[in-house]
């Protein structure tokens, strides 16, 4: 069976940046599962999956525009130090979740801590990064009615 809209695909992946650092991998765990055509995975990877079958392996490099977007300088902001709890140590490189203006959660990274101000970056940590995926398709099957209704997979690698 080939991956097409409405099919469930399970796959193992290793994600590296252009420097060869492993950013994420499913190796040693369950494969990742998703319903194709639902926009659950990043657009560039979903496009590359189309037409692949069980047992296929491939590599794909995905430009930021088809992944987590370009780095947006407007999301780098200086905010008063007092917005953060005083009893909590904050330092460069820390990440936390904040409410996004558009709703939902966004990851915010601390770039610099000054005495009065803290510089934060609201870009996704992988914004502006080209993503290199090493993918192995482990299963392709029809989605159940429930999975189609929910837009995600059920079972060992699923959402519930
Ligand atoms: Zn569900």
XYZ file of C-alpha atoms and ligand atoms in Angstrom:
161
model
C 0.000 0.000 0.000
C 1.253 3.464 -0.823
C 1.047 6.522 1.376
C -1.814 8.732 0.224
C -4.378 11.038 1.809
C -6.273 9.261 4.576
C -3.739 6.452 5.013
C -1.923 5.891 8.269
C 1.850 5.773 7.928
C 4.224 4.628 10.646
C 7.873 5.509 10.298
C 11.187 5.732 12.073
C 13.194 8.876 11.573
C 16.401 10.575 12.533
C 16.534 14.331 12.186
C 19.841 16.147 11.819
C 20.836 19.724 11.082
C 23.422 20.683 8.451
C 26.162 20.353 11.084
C 25.250 16.682 11.511
C 23.902 17.077 15.057
C 21.026 14.703 15.814
C 18.075 16.896 16.788
C 15.535 14.144 17.244
C 15.134 10.449 16.529
C 12.568 7.701 17.017
C 15.356 5.120 17.143
C 14.969 2.858 20.149
C 11.299 3.764 20.596
C 8.017 3.338 18.794
C 7.781 4.614 15.241
C 5.895 7.860 14.723
C 2.413 7.501 13.248
C 0.201 10.048 11.512
C -2.756 10.277 9.148
C -1.451 11.462 5.780
C -2.927 14.693 4.435
C -3.879 16.150 7.794
C -0.936 18.510 8.225
C 0.148 16.755 11.405
C 3.783 16.566 10.361
C 5.748 19.379 8.748
C 4.694 20.088 5.134
C 8.034 19.207 3.521
C 8.145 15.813 5.192
C 4.498 15.048 4.440
C 5.121 15.830 0.754
C 8.175 13.553 0.694
C 6.159 10.690 2.229
C 3.535 10.688 -0.537
C 3.627 7.477 -2.575
C 6.118 5.679 -0.334
C 5.437 2.081 0.795
C 6.264 -0.149 3.767
C 9.990 -0.879 3.868
C 10.988 2.206 1.874
C 13.880 4.240 3.233
C 14.782 7.694 2.037
C 16.567 10.882 2.955
C 15.147 14.334 2.447
C 16.401 17.836 3.215
C 13.666 20.303 4.002
C 14.076 24.048 3.721
C 12.785 26.184 6.622
C 9.798 27.437 4.607
C 8.523 23.835 4.405
C 9.422 23.111 8.020
C 9.218 25.539 10.964
C 9.490 28.733 8.936
C 12.133 31.410 8.679
C 13.507 33.050 11.777
C 11.385 36.143 12.456
C 13.371 38.947 14.095
C 10.135 40.580 15.305
C 9.705 37.674 17.717
C 12.960 38.576 19.449
C 11.966 40.954 22.226
C 13.372 42.602 25.320
C 11.091 42.311 28.313
C 11.426 43.530 31.904
C 13.263 41.116 34.205
C 10.395 41.457 36.673
C 8.101 39.507 34.341
C 9.949 36.419 35.535
C 9.659 35.050 39.053
C 12.436 36.601 41.148
C 13.151 33.402 43.043
C 13.786 31.550 39.827
C 17.175 31.566 38.216
C 16.920 32.407 34.545
C 19.815 32.083 32.191
C 20.740 32.066 28.568
C 19.490 29.067 26.604
C 16.604 28.217 28.913
C 13.329 27.446 27.210
C 9.813 27.710 28.519
C 6.284 27.635 27.189
C 4.276 30.796 26.927
C 0.818 31.624 25.671
C 1.043 32.689 22.037
C -0.841 35.798 20.880
C -2.690 33.604 18.385
C -3.649 31.153 21.135
C -1.974 27.893 21.949
C 1.511 27.558 23.330
C 4.816 28.658 21.913
C 8.313 27.847 22.996
C 10.293 30.874 24.124
C 14.066 30.792 24.453
C 16.099 33.109 26.690
C 18.832 34.744 24.618
C 20.316 37.119 27.129
C 19.718 38.059 30.732
C 20.466 41.622 31.760
C 19.933 43.304 35.097
C 16.717 45.022 34.120
C 15.813 43.308 30.895
C 15.719 39.853 29.425
C 15.975 39.188 25.687
C 13.657 36.406 24.582
C 13.142 34.668 21.242
C 9.623 33.455 20.439
C 10.662 31.669 17.261
C 10.313 27.910 17.136
C 13.737 26.490 18.098
C 13.970 24.985 14.603
C 12.904 28.154 12.745
C 15.423 28.975 10.032
C 16.994 25.520 10.255
C 17.223 23.176 7.316
C 16.065 19.750 8.473
C 17.636 16.555 7.164
C 15.449 13.513 7.697
C 16.486 9.889 7.414
C 13.207 7.995 7.178
C 12.201 4.340 7.158
C 8.549 3.499 6.546
C 7.527 0.631 8.840
C 3.824 0.361 8.005
C 1.163 1.849 5.751
C -2.481 0.995 6.388
C -5.984 2.364 6.050
C -7.051 4.710 8.819
C -9.926 3.500 10.969
C -13.116 5.587 10.941
C -12.227 6.863 14.384
C -8.721 7.859 13.304
C -10.119 9.647 10.256
C -12.564 11.531 12.482
C -9.846 12.485 14.968
C -7.164 13.264 12.390
C -4.527 11.284 14.292
C -3.523 7.686 14.839
C -4.535 5.375 17.633
C -2.635 2.379 18.977
C 0.882 2.060 20.416
C 2.262 5.112 18.586
C -1.027 6.966 18.681
C -2.456 9.934 20.488
C -4.440 8.081 23.179
Zn -8.279 10.049 18.826
